[in-house]
Amino acid sequence: MMEFSVLDKTPYKEDQMQYLDDLLGKIVFPWHTFSQENVEIVQHDGNWKISSLLIDGNCYMTNSAPDLLDHRKIFEEAEGDILLTGYGLGLGVILADLNQKVNTITVVENNKTIIDVICPMVDSVCSRIKANVLYLDANTWIPEKVYDFAFIDHDYQRADSERYMPFCKKLVSWWDERQELEKLWR
């Protein structure tokens, strides 16, 4: 089983460790270090490579264990046509691509550098589905269809998950997932 103790002292549950171990055997991490305008990817060494997405110097996403666990429902529960808000490192896209029940992926992203630089990195490891990335603000965009599953994961301080309810059969909020995850560790 993968050893995460070199990364943090989080008391992961056995099922979480099993999930992470299984998932890490399926993912090819595509990220490489870059810095352009206000966006960069930095890498940290450990037993396995962790990448962090920094925007204006603030960490917006990683591929570390907590972020992999936050996105677990995309891998396990998403199906049909799915919507993701906020591309980040593209972890949601990678997990959706691995999920055989997912037919299409639409991502709303408002950062052009992420679209231009990170999307091609992620596309290089996705084998089944390529994401339809919309260069729009997820806080103002109005979907033109109903999605089977949505994972709301953009700027959690401004994201209004409820506004997406009429456009999604099942909706999951990143912020809610993180709060539930952290309850297990407190």
Short mmCIF file of N, CA and C in Angstrom, two decimals:
data_model
loop_
_atom_site.label_atom_id
_atom_site.label_comp_id
_atom_site.label_asym_id
_atom_site.label_seq_id
_atom_site.Cartn_x
_atom_site.Cartn_y
_atom_site.Cartn_z
N MET A 1 0.84 -1.19 0.00
CA MET A 1 0.00 0.00 0.00
C MET A 1 0.89 1.25 0.00
N MET A 2 0.44 2.30 -0.69
CA MET A 2 1.19 3.55 -0.81
C MET A 2 1.39 4.19 0.56
N GLU A 3 2.53 4.76 0.79
CA GLU A 3 2.83 5.40 2.06
C GLU A 3 2.73 6.91 1.92
N PHE A 4 1.76 7.51 2.63
CA PHE A 4 1.55 8.95 2.56
C PHE A 4 2.15 9.68 3.74
N SER A 5 2.68 8.96 4.70
CA SER A 5 3.16 9.61 5.92
C SER A 5 4.29 10.60 5.64
N VAL A 6 4.99 10.44 4.53
CA VAL A 6 6.04 11.40 4.22
C VAL A 6 5.45 12.74 3.79
N LEU A 7 4.16 12.75 3.46
CA LEU A 7 3.52 13.97 2.97
C LEU A 7 2.85 14.75 4.08
N ASP A 8 2.15 14.05 4.94
CA ASP A 8 1.43 14.72 6.02
C ASP A 8 1.15 13.72 7.13
N LYS A 9 0.57 14.17 8.18
CA LYS A 9 0.24 13.31 9.32
C LYS A 9 -1.27 13.08 9.42
N THR A 10 -1.96 13.14 8.32
CA THR A 10 -3.40 12.94 8.30
C THR A 10 -3.72 11.49 8.65
N PRO A 11 -4.69 11.28 9.54
CA PRO A 11 -5.05 9.91 9.91
C PRO A 11 -6.01 9.29 8.89
N TYR A 12 -5.47 8.90 7.74
CA TYR A 12 -6.30 8.30 6.70
C TYR A 12 -6.92 7.00 7.17
N LYS A 13 -8.18 6.79 6.80
CA LYS A 13 -8.88 5.54 7.10
C LYS A 13 -8.40 4.46 6.13
N GLU A 14 -8.60 3.22 6.51
CA GLU A 14 -8.13 2.11 5.68
C GLU A 14 -8.77 2.13 4.28
N ASP A 15 -10.08 2.43 4.21
CA ASP A 15 -10.73 2.46 2.89
C ASP A 15 -10.21 3.61 2.04
N GLN A 16 -9.84 4.73 2.68
CA GLN A 16 -9.24 5.84 1.95
C GLN A 16 -7.87 5.45 1.40
N MET A 17 -7.10 4.76 2.21
CA MET A 17 -5.78 4.33 1.77
C MET A 17 -5.91 3.33 0.61
N GLN A 18 -6.87 2.44 0.70
CA GLN A 18 -7.07 1.46 -0.37
C GLN A 18 -7.49 2.16 -1.66
N TYR A 19 -8.42 3.13 -1.53
CA TYR A 19 -8.85 3.91 -2.69
C TYR A 19 -7.65 4.63 -3.33
N LEU A 20 -6.86 5.29 -2.51
CA LEU A 20 -5.70 6.02 -3.03
C LEU A 20 -4.70 5.08 -3.69
N ASP A 21 -4.45 3.97 -3.06
CA ASP A 21 -3.52 3.00 -3.61
C ASP A 21 -4.01 2.48 -4.97
N ASP A 22 -5.29 2.12 -5.05
CA ASP A 22 -5.87 1.65 -6.31
C ASP A 22 -5.82 2.74 -7.38
N LEU A 23 -6.19 3.96 -6.99
CA LEU A 23 -6.24 5.06 -7.95
C LEU A 23 -4.85 5.42 -8.47
N LEU A 24 -3.88 5.47 -7.58
CA LEU A 24 -2.54 5.86 -8.00
C LEU A 24 -1.93 4.84 -8.95
N GLY A 25 -2.43 3.62 -8.92
CA GLY A 25 -1.98 2.62 -9.88
C GLY A 25 -2.56 2.83 -11.27
N LYS A 26 -3.58 3.69 -11.37
CA LYS A 26 -4.25 3.94 -12.66
C LYS A 26 -3.89 5.28 -13.29
N ILE A 27 -3.42 6.22 -12.48
CA ILE A 27 -3.17 7.57 -12.98
C ILE A 27 -1.73 7.73 -13.43
N VAL A 28 -1.57 8.32 -14.58
CA VAL A 28 -0.26 8.78 -15.03
C VAL A 28 -0.28 10.29 -14.82
N PHE A 29 0.56 10.78 -13.93
CA PHE A 29 0.56 12.22 -13.66
C PHE A 29 1.25 12.97 -14.79
N PRO A 30 0.55 13.88 -15.44
CA PRO A 30 1.09 14.55 -16.63
C PRO A 30 1.78 15.88 -16.37
N TRP A 31 1.76 16.39 -15.14
CA TRP A 31 2.15 17.76 -14.91
C TRP A 31 3.66 17.94 -14.88
N HIS A 32 4.08 19.03 -15.48
CA HIS A 32 5.48 19.42 -15.38
C HIS A 32 5.53 20.87 -14.92
N THR A 33 6.64 21.23 -14.33
CA THR A 33 6.81 22.57 -13.78
C THR A 33 6.76 23.61 -14.90
N PHE A 34 6.03 24.68 -14.64
CA PHE A 34 6.04 25.81 -15.57
C PHE A 34 5.62 27.06 -14.79
N SER A 35 5.92 28.22 -15.35
CA SER A 35 5.49 29.48 -14.78
C SER A 35 5.20 30.42 -15.93
N GLN A 36 3.99 30.94 -15.95
CA GLN A 36 3.58 31.84 -17.02
C GLN A 36 2.58 32.83 -16.44
N GLU A 37 2.82 34.09 -16.63
CA GLU A 37 1.98 35.15 -16.07
C GLU A 37 1.76 34.89 -14.59
N ASN A 38 0.52 34.72 -14.14
CA ASN A 38 0.26 34.53 -12.71
C ASN A 38 -0.01 33.08 -12.34
N VAL A 39 0.24 32.15 -13.26
CA VAL A 39 -0.05 30.73 -13.03
C VAL A 39 1.24 29.93 -13.09
N GLU A 40 1.40 29.00 -12.13
CA GLU A 40 2.55 28.12 -12.19
C GLU A 40 2.21 26.77 -11.58
N ILE A 41 2.96 25.77 -12.00
CA ILE A 41 2.91 24.46 -11.37
C ILE A 41 4.27 24.23 -10.75
N VAL A 42 4.25 23.88 -9.46
CA VAL A 42 5.48 23.53 -8.76
C VAL A 42 5.37 22.07 -8.35
N GLN A 43 6.51 21.40 -8.24
CA GLN A 43 6.51 20.00 -7.84
C GLN A 43 7.28 19.83 -6.55
N HIS A 44 6.81 18.87 -5.75
CA HIS A 44 7.40 18.56 -4.46
C HIS A 44 7.81 17.09 -4.48
N ASP A 45 8.94 16.78 -3.94
CA ASP A 45 9.40 15.39 -3.92
C ASP A 45 8.92 14.66 -2.68
N GLY A 46 8.77 13.38 -2.80
CA GLY A 46 8.35 12.49 -1.71
C GLY A 46 8.37 11.09 -2.27
N ASN A 47 7.59 10.20 -1.70
CA ASN A 47 7.51 8.85 -2.25
C ASN A 47 6.89 8.86 -3.63
N TRP A 48 6.05 9.84 -3.92
CA TRP A 48 5.49 10.03 -5.25
C TRP A 48 5.42 11.53 -5.46
N LYS A 49 5.38 11.93 -6.68
CA LYS A 49 5.50 13.35 -7.00
C LYS A 49 4.18 14.09 -6.81
N ILE A 50 4.23 15.16 -6.06
CA ILE A 50 3.06 16.01 -5.85
C ILE A 50 3.27 17.30 -6.62
N SER A 51 2.24 17.70 -7.35
CA SER A 51 2.26 18.97 -8.07
C SER A 51 1.23 19.90 -7.43
N SER A 52 1.55 21.17 -7.39
CA SER A 52 0.63 22.18 -6.88
C SER A 52 0.40 23.23 -7.95
N LEU A 53 -0.84 23.64 -8.11
CA LEU A 53 -1.20 24.73 -9.00
C LEU A 53 -1.27 26.01 -8.19
N LEU A 54 -0.42 26.97 -8.54
CA LEU A 54 -0.42 28.26 -7.86
C LEU A 54 -0.94 29.33 -8.81
N ILE A 55 -1.85 30.14 -8.31
CA ILE A 55 -2.35 31.29 -9.05
C ILE A 55 -2.14 32.50 -8.16
N ASP A 56 -1.43 33.48 -8.67
CA ASP A 56 -1.04 34.66 -7.89
C ASP A 56 -0.36 34.26 -6.58
N GLY A 57 0.41 33.16 -6.62
CA GLY A 57 1.15 32.71 -5.47
C GLY A 57 0.35 31.89 -4.46
N ASN A 58 -0.95 31.74 -4.68
CA ASN A 58 -1.80 30.96 -3.77
C ASN A 58 -2.06 29.58 -4.36
N CYS A 59 -2.03 28.57 -3.51
CA CYS A 59 -2.27 27.21 -3.97
C CYS A 59 -3.77 27.00 -4.19
N TYR A 60 -4.12 26.65 -5.42
CA TYR A 60 -5.52 26.40 -5.78
C TYR A 60 -5.84 24.91 -5.84
N MET A 61 -4.84 24.08 -6.08
CA MET A 61 -5.09 22.65 -6.19
C MET A 61 -3.78 21.90 -6.16
N THR A 62 -3.86 20.65 -5.70
CA THR A 62 -2.72 19.75 -5.73
C THR A 62 -3.21 18.39 -6.23
N ASN A 63 -2.30 17.48 -6.41
CA ASN A 63 -2.68 16.10 -6.67
C ASN A 63 -2.34 15.25 -5.45
N SER A 64 -2.34 15.88 -4.28
CA SER A 64 -2.04 15.18 -3.02
C SER A 64 -3.26 14.37 -2.57
N ALA A 65 -3.07 13.57 -1.55
CA ALA A 65 -4.11 12.67 -1.07
C ALA A 65 -5.43 13.38 -0.75
N PRO A 66 -5.45 14.50 -0.02
CA PRO A 66 -6.74 15.13 0.26
C PRO A 66 -7.48 15.56 -1.02
N ASP A 67 -6.77 16.09 -2.00
CA ASP A 67 -7.44 16.48 -3.25
C ASP A 67 -7.93 15.26 -4.02
N LEU A 68 -7.19 14.18 -4.00
CA LEU A 68 -7.65 12.95 -4.64
C LEU A 68 -8.90 12.43 -3.95
N LEU A 69 -8.96 12.54 -2.64
CA LEU A 69 -10.13 12.08 -1.89
C LEU A 69 -11.33 13.01 -2.09
N ASP A 70 -11.07 14.32 -2.20
CA ASP A 70 -12.17 15.26 -2.47
C ASP A 70 -12.88 14.91 -3.77
N HIS A 71 -12.13 14.50 -4.76
CA HIS A 71 -12.66 14.24 -6.10
C HIS A 71 -13.13 12.79 -6.29
N ARG A 72 -13.18 12.04 -5.22
CA ARG A 72 -13.51 10.61 -5.27
C ARG A 72 -14.85 10.34 -5.96
N LYS A 73 -15.85 11.18 -5.72
CA LYS A 73 -17.17 10.94 -6.30
C LYS A 73 -17.17 11.03 -7.82
N ILE A 74 -16.25 11.79 -8.39
CA ILE A 74 -16.16 11.85 -9.86
C ILE A 74 -15.76 10.47 -10.38
N PHE A 75 -14.83 9.84 -9.71
CA PHE A 75 -14.36 8.52 -10.13
C PHE A 75 -15.37 7.43 -9.84
N GLU A 76 -16.07 7.55 -8.71
CA GLU A 76 -16.95 6.46 -8.28
C GLU A 76 -18.42 6.64 -8.63
N GLU A 77 -18.92 7.87 -8.67
CA GLU A 77 -20.36 8.07 -8.81
C GLU A 77 -20.81 8.81 -10.06
N ALA A 78 -19.93 9.55 -10.69
CA ALA A 78 -20.34 10.31 -11.88
C ALA A 78 -20.74 9.35 -13.00
N GLU A 79 -21.70 9.80 -13.80
CA GLU A 79 -22.10 9.01 -14.96
C GLU A 79 -22.74 9.91 -15.99
N GLY A 80 -22.75 9.44 -17.22
CA GLY A 80 -23.39 10.19 -18.31
C GLY A 80 -22.60 11.42 -18.71
N ASP A 81 -23.33 12.49 -18.92
CA ASP A 81 -22.72 13.77 -19.30
C ASP A 81 -22.46 14.56 -18.04
N ILE A 82 -21.19 14.91 -17.82
CA ILE A 82 -20.85 15.58 -16.57
C ILE A 82 -20.31 16.99 -16.81
N LEU A 83 -20.49 17.82 -15.78
CA LEU A 83 -20.05 19.20 -15.78
C LEU A 83 -19.08 19.40 -14.63
N LEU A 84 -17.96 20.02 -14.92
CA LEU A 84 -17.00 20.40 -13.89
C LEU A 84 -16.81 21.91 -13.99
N THR A 85 -16.77 22.60 -12.85
CA THR A 85 -16.46 24.03 -12.88
C THR A 85 -15.08 24.22 -12.26
N GLY A 86 -14.24 24.91 -12.97
CA GLY A 86 -12.86 25.07 -12.55
C GLY A 86 -12.03 23.90 -13.01
N TYR A 87 -11.07 24.14 -13.89
CA TYR A 87 -10.25 23.07 -14.42
C TYR A 87 -9.12 22.68 -13.46
N GLY A 88 -8.51 23.68 -12.84
CA GLY A 88 -7.40 23.41 -11.92
C GLY A 88 -6.29 22.64 -12.59
N LEU A 89 -5.82 21.59 -11.95
CA LEU A 89 -4.80 20.71 -12.52
C LEU A 89 -5.40 19.71 -13.50
N GLY A 90 -6.73 19.66 -13.57
CA GLY A 90 -7.39 18.70 -14.46
C GLY A 90 -7.61 17.35 -13.81
N LEU A 91 -7.46 17.29 -12.50
CA LEU A 91 -7.64 16.04 -11.78
C LEU A 91 -9.05 15.49 -11.99
N GLY A 92 -10.06 16.37 -11.98
CA GLY A 92 -11.44 15.94 -12.23
C GLY A 92 -11.61 15.34 -13.60
N VAL A 93 -10.94 15.90 -14.59
CA VAL A 93 -11.00 15.39 -15.96
C VAL A 93 -10.35 14.00 -16.03
N ILE A 94 -9.21 13.85 -15.38
CA ILE A 94 -8.51 12.56 -15.39
C ILE A 94 -9.38 11.48 -14.72
N LEU A 95 -9.98 11.80 -13.59
CA LEU A 95 -10.82 10.83 -12.89
C LEU A 95 -12.07 10.50 -13.70
N ALA A 96 -12.64 11.50 -14.36
CA ALA A 96 -13.81 11.26 -15.21
C ALA A 96 -13.44 10.37 -16.39
N ASP A 97 -12.28 10.59 -16.96
CA ASP A 97 -11.82 9.77 -18.08
C ASP A 97 -11.64 8.31 -17.64
N LEU A 98 -11.20 8.09 -16.42
CA LEU A 98 -11.02 6.74 -15.90
C LEU A 98 -12.35 6.05 -15.55
N ASN A 99 -13.38 6.85 -15.33
CA ASN A 99 -14.70 6.33 -14.96
C ASN A 99 -15.45 5.90 -16.22
N GLN A 100 -15.65 4.63 -16.38
CA GLN A 100 -16.27 4.08 -17.60
C GLN A 100 -17.73 4.48 -17.75
N LYS A 101 -18.36 4.97 -16.70
CA LYS A 101 -19.77 5.39 -16.78
C LYS A 101 -19.93 6.81 -17.33
N VAL A 102 -18.84 7.54 -17.49
CA VAL A 102 -18.90 8.91 -17.98
C VAL A 102 -18.84 8.90 -19.50
N ASN A 103 -19.76 9.66 -20.13
CA ASN A 103 -19.81 9.76 -21.59
C ASN A 103 -19.13 11.02 -22.10
N THR A 104 -19.42 12.17 -21.47
CA THR A 104 -18.84 13.44 -21.89
C THR A 104 -18.45 14.26 -20.67
N ILE A 105 -17.49 15.15 -20.88
CA ILE A 105 -17.02 16.04 -19.83
C ILE A 105 -17.03 17.46 -20.38
N THR A 106 -17.73 18.35 -19.70
CA THR A 106 -17.70 19.78 -20.01
C THR A 106 -17.10 20.49 -18.81
N VAL A 107 -16.11 21.34 -19.05
CA VAL A 107 -15.46 22.08 -17.98
C VAL A 107 -15.57 23.57 -18.27
N VAL A 108 -15.98 24.33 -17.26
CA VAL A 108 -16.04 25.79 -17.37
C VAL A 108 -14.83 26.35 -16.63
N GLU A 109 -13.98 27.08 -17.35
CA GLU A 109 -12.74 27.62 -16.78
C GLU A 109 -12.56 29.06 -17.25
N ASN A 110 -12.20 29.96 -16.34
CA ASN A 110 -12.05 31.37 -16.72
C ASN A 110 -10.60 31.85 -16.78
N ASN A 111 -9.64 30.93 -16.72
CA ASN A 111 -8.24 31.32 -16.78
C ASN A 111 -7.63 30.78 -18.08
N LYS A 112 -7.28 31.68 -18.96
CA LYS A 112 -6.77 31.31 -20.28
C LYS A 112 -5.45 30.55 -20.20
N THR A 113 -4.59 30.87 -19.25
CA THR A 113 -3.32 30.16 -19.12
C THR A 113 -3.56 28.70 -18.77
N ILE A 114 -4.50 28.45 -17.87
CA ILE A 114 -4.82 27.05 -17.53
C ILE A 114 -5.30 26.31 -18.77
N ILE A 115 -6.15 26.94 -19.56
CA ILE A 115 -6.66 26.31 -20.78
C ILE A 115 -5.53 26.06 -21.77
N ASP A 116 -4.67 27.04 -21.95
CA ASP A 116 -3.59 26.93 -22.94
C ASP A 116 -2.47 25.98 -22.53
N VAL A 117 -2.16 25.90 -21.24
CA VAL A 117 -0.99 25.15 -20.80
C VAL A 117 -1.35 23.83 -20.11
N ILE A 118 -2.27 23.86 -19.17
CA ILE A 118 -2.56 22.66 -18.39
C ILE A 118 -3.46 21.69 -19.15
N CYS A 119 -4.44 22.19 -19.88
CA CYS A 119 -5.33 21.29 -20.64
C CYS A 119 -4.56 20.35 -21.57
N PRO A 120 -3.57 20.82 -22.33
CA PRO A 120 -2.82 19.88 -23.17
C PRO A 120 -2.06 18.82 -22.37
N MET A 121 -1.56 19.18 -21.19
CA MET A 121 -0.88 18.19 -20.35
C MET A 121 -1.86 17.07 -19.99
N VAL A 122 -3.06 17.44 -19.57
CA VAL A 122 -4.06 16.47 -19.15
C VAL A 122 -4.57 15.66 -20.35
N ASP A 123 -4.79 16.34 -21.47
CA ASP A 123 -5.24 15.63 -22.68
C ASP A 123 -4.28 14.50 -23.05
N SER A 124 -3.00 14.70 -22.76
CA SER A 124 -2.00 13.69 -23.15
C SER A 124 -2.16 12.36 -22.41
N VAL A 125 -2.87 12.35 -21.27
CA VAL A 125 -3.06 11.10 -20.52
C VAL A 125 -4.50 10.59 -20.54
N CYS A 126 -5.41 11.37 -21.09
CA CYS A 126 -6.81 10.93 -21.17
C CYS A 126 -6.97 10.06 -22.42
N SER A 127 -7.45 8.86 -22.22
CA SER A 127 -7.52 7.92 -23.34
C SER A 127 -8.92 7.76 -23.93
N ARG A 128 -9.96 8.02 -23.15
CA ARG A 128 -11.32 7.79 -23.64
C ARG A 128 -12.03 9.06 -24.10
N ILE A 129 -11.93 10.08 -23.28
CA ILE A 129 -12.74 11.29 -23.51
C ILE A 129 -11.85 12.52 -23.41
N LYS A 130 -12.05 13.44 -24.32
CA LYS A 130 -11.40 14.75 -24.22
C LYS A 130 -12.43 15.74 -23.70
N ALA A 131 -12.04 16.55 -22.75
CA ALA A 131 -12.96 17.52 -22.16
C ALA A 131 -13.29 18.63 -23.14
N ASN A 132 -14.54 19.04 -23.14
CA ASN A 132 -14.99 20.23 -23.84
C ASN A 132 -14.81 21.38 -22.85
N VAL A 133 -13.78 22.20 -23.05
CA VAL A 133 -13.45 23.27 -22.10
C VAL A 133 -14.02 24.58 -22.62
N LEU A 134 -14.84 25.22 -21.78
CA LEU A 134 -15.47 26.49 -22.12
C LEU A 134 -14.75 27.60 -21.37
N TYR A 135 -14.27 28.59 -22.12
CA TYR A 135 -13.57 29.73 -21.52
C TYR A 135 -14.60 30.76 -21.07
N LEU A 136 -15.16 30.52 -19.88
CA LEU A 136 -16.23 31.36 -19.34
C LEU A 136 -16.11 31.44 -17.83
N ASP A 137 -16.86 32.36 -17.24
CA ASP A 137 -16.92 32.50 -15.79
C ASP A 137 -18.04 31.60 -15.27
N ALA A 138 -17.70 30.63 -14.44
CA ALA A 138 -18.69 29.67 -13.93
C ALA A 138 -19.73 30.33 -13.03
N ASN A 139 -19.44 31.52 -12.53
CA ASN A 139 -20.40 32.22 -11.67
C ASN A 139 -21.48 32.94 -12.46
N THR A 140 -21.28 33.12 -13.75
CA THR A 140 -22.29 33.81 -14.55
C THR A 140 -22.83 32.96 -15.69
N TRP A 141 -22.10 31.92 -16.07
CA TRP A 141 -22.50 31.05 -17.18
C TRP A 141 -23.80 30.32 -16.86
N ILE A 142 -24.66 30.22 -17.85
CA ILE A 142 -25.91 29.48 -17.69
C ILE A 142 -25.88 28.30 -18.66
N PRO A 143 -25.92 27.08 -18.13
CA PRO A 143 -25.89 25.90 -19.00
C PRO A 143 -27.08 25.86 -19.95
N GLU A 144 -26.84 25.29 -21.12
CA GLU A 144 -27.89 25.17 -22.13
C GLU A 144 -28.54 23.80 -22.10
N LYS A 145 -28.10 22.94 -21.19
CA LYS A 145 -28.66 21.59 -21.09
C LYS A 145 -28.60 21.12 -19.65
N VAL A 146 -29.21 19.99 -19.39
CA VAL A 146 -29.16 19.38 -18.07
C VAL A 146 -28.08 18.29 -18.08
N TYR A 147 -27.21 18.34 -17.10
CA TYR A 147 -26.12 17.38 -16.97
C TYR A 147 -26.53 16.28 -15.99
N ASP A 148 -25.97 15.10 -16.19
CA ASP A 148 -26.27 13.98 -15.29
C ASP A 148 -25.57 14.13 -13.95
N PHE A 149 -24.41 14.79 -13.96
CA PHE A 149 -23.60 14.93 -12.76
C PHE A 149 -22.81 16.22 -12.87
N ALA A 150 -22.68 16.95 -11.78
CA ALA A 150 -21.86 18.17 -11.78
C ALA A 150 -21.00 18.19 -10.52
N PHE A 151 -19.74 18.59 -10.70
CA PHE A 151 -18.81 18.76 -9.59
C PHE A 151 -18.41 20.23 -9.60
N ILE A 152 -18.89 20.97 -8.61
CA ILE A 152 -18.66 22.42 -8.55
C ILE A 152 -17.37 22.66 -7.77
N ASP A 153 -16.35 23.14 -8.49
CA ASP A 153 -15.00 23.21 -7.93
C ASP A 153 -14.27 24.46 -8.40
N HIS A 154 -14.94 25.59 -8.39
CA HIS A 154 -14.28 26.84 -8.76
C HIS A 154 -14.40 27.82 -7.61
N ASP A 155 -13.38 28.53 -7.33
CA ASP A 155 -13.37 29.61 -6.36
C ASP A 155 -14.46 29.44 -5.30
N TYR A 156 -14.23 28.51 -4.37
CA TYR A 156 -15.27 28.15 -3.41
C TYR A 156 -15.82 29.33 -2.62
N GLN A 157 -15.09 30.42 -2.50
CA GLN A 157 -15.60 31.58 -1.77
C GLN A 157 -16.71 32.29 -2.54
N ARG A 158 -16.71 32.16 -3.86
CA ARG A 158 -17.74 32.81 -4.66
C ARG A 158 -18.70 31.81 -5.31
N ALA A 159 -18.35 30.54 -5.33
CA ALA A 159 -19.15 29.56 -6.04
C ALA A 159 -20.51 29.37 -5.37
N ASP A 160 -21.54 29.44 -6.17
CA ASP A 160 -22.90 29.21 -5.70
C ASP A 160 -23.39 27.91 -6.32
N SER A 161 -23.16 26.82 -5.60
CA SER A 161 -23.53 25.51 -6.12
C SER A 161 -25.02 25.41 -6.40
N GLU A 162 -25.82 26.06 -5.58
CA GLU A 162 -27.27 25.96 -5.73
C GLU A 162 -27.76 26.49 -7.07
N ARG A 163 -27.08 27.44 -7.64
CA ARG A 163 -27.52 27.99 -8.93
C ARG A 163 -27.45 26.95 -10.05
N TYR A 164 -26.68 25.87 -9.83
CA TYR A 164 -26.56 24.82 -10.83
C TYR A 164 -27.61 23.72 -10.68
N MET A 165 -28.34 23.71 -9.58
CA MET A 165 -29.29 22.63 -9.33
C MET A 165 -30.31 22.40 -10.45
N PRO A 166 -30.85 23.43 -11.09
CA PRO A 166 -31.81 23.17 -12.17
C PRO A 166 -31.15 22.53 -13.41
N PHE A 167 -29.83 22.55 -13.46
CA PHE A 167 -29.12 22.06 -14.64
C PHE A 167 -28.40 20.73 -14.41
N CYS A 168 -28.63 20.11 -13.26
CA CYS A 168 -27.90 18.89 -12.91
C CYS A 168 -28.80 17.90 -12.20
N LYS A 169 -28.71 16.65 -12.60
CA LYS A 169 -29.47 15.61 -11.91
C LYS A 169 -28.84 15.27 -10.57
N LYS A 170 -27.50 15.32 -10.51
CA LYS A 170 -26.78 15.12 -9.25
C LYS A 170 -25.67 16.15 -9.18
N LEU A 171 -25.59 16.83 -8.06
CA LEU A 171 -24.61 17.91 -7.89
C LEU A 171 -23.76 17.64 -6.65
N VAL A 172 -22.45 17.80 -6.80
CA VAL A 172 -21.51 17.65 -5.70
C VAL A 172 -20.67 18.92 -5.63
N SER A 173 -20.50 19.45 -4.44
CA SER A 173 -19.69 20.64 -4.23
C SER A 173 -18.34 20.24 -3.64
N TRP A 174 -17.26 20.73 -4.23
CA TRP A 174 -15.92 20.47 -3.70
C TRP A 174 -15.85 20.89 -2.24
N TRP A 175 -16.37 22.05 -1.92
CA TRP A 175 -16.27 22.58 -0.57
C TRP A 175 -16.97 21.65 0.42
N ASP A 176 -18.16 21.17 0.05
CA ASP A 176 -18.87 20.24 0.92
C ASP A 176 -18.09 18.94 1.10
N GLU A 177 -17.49 18.45 0.01
CA GLU A 177 -16.68 17.23 0.09
C GLU A 177 -15.49 17.43 1.02
N ARG A 178 -14.82 18.56 0.94
CA ARG A 178 -13.66 18.83 1.79
C ARG A 178 -14.08 18.92 3.26
N GLN A 179 -15.21 19.56 3.53
CA GLN A 179 -15.67 19.67 4.91
C GLN A 179 -16.00 18.29 5.48
N GLU A 180 -16.65 17.43 4.69
CA GLU A 180 -16.97 16.08 5.14
C GLU A 180 -15.69 15.27 5.38
N LEU A 181 -14.74 15.41 4.49
CA LEU A 181 -13.47 14.69 4.61
C LEU A 181 -12.74 15.11 5.89
N GLU A 182 -12.68 16.40 6.13
CA GLU A 182 -11.94 16.89 7.29
C GLU A 182 -12.62 16.51 8.61
N LYS A 183 -13.95 16.33 8.60
CA LYS A 183 -14.63 15.88 9.80
C LYS A 183 -14.10 14.52 10.27
N LEU A 184 -13.73 13.67 9.30
CA LEU A 184 -13.20 12.36 9.63
C LEU A 184 -11.85 12.44 10.34
N TRP A 185 -11.14 13.54 10.13
CA TRP A 185 -9.78 13.65 10.65
C TRP A 185 -9.67 14.52 11.90
N ARG A 186 -10.78 15.09 12.32
CA ARG A 186 -10.73 15.97 13.50
C ARG A 186 -10.95 15.21 14.77
#
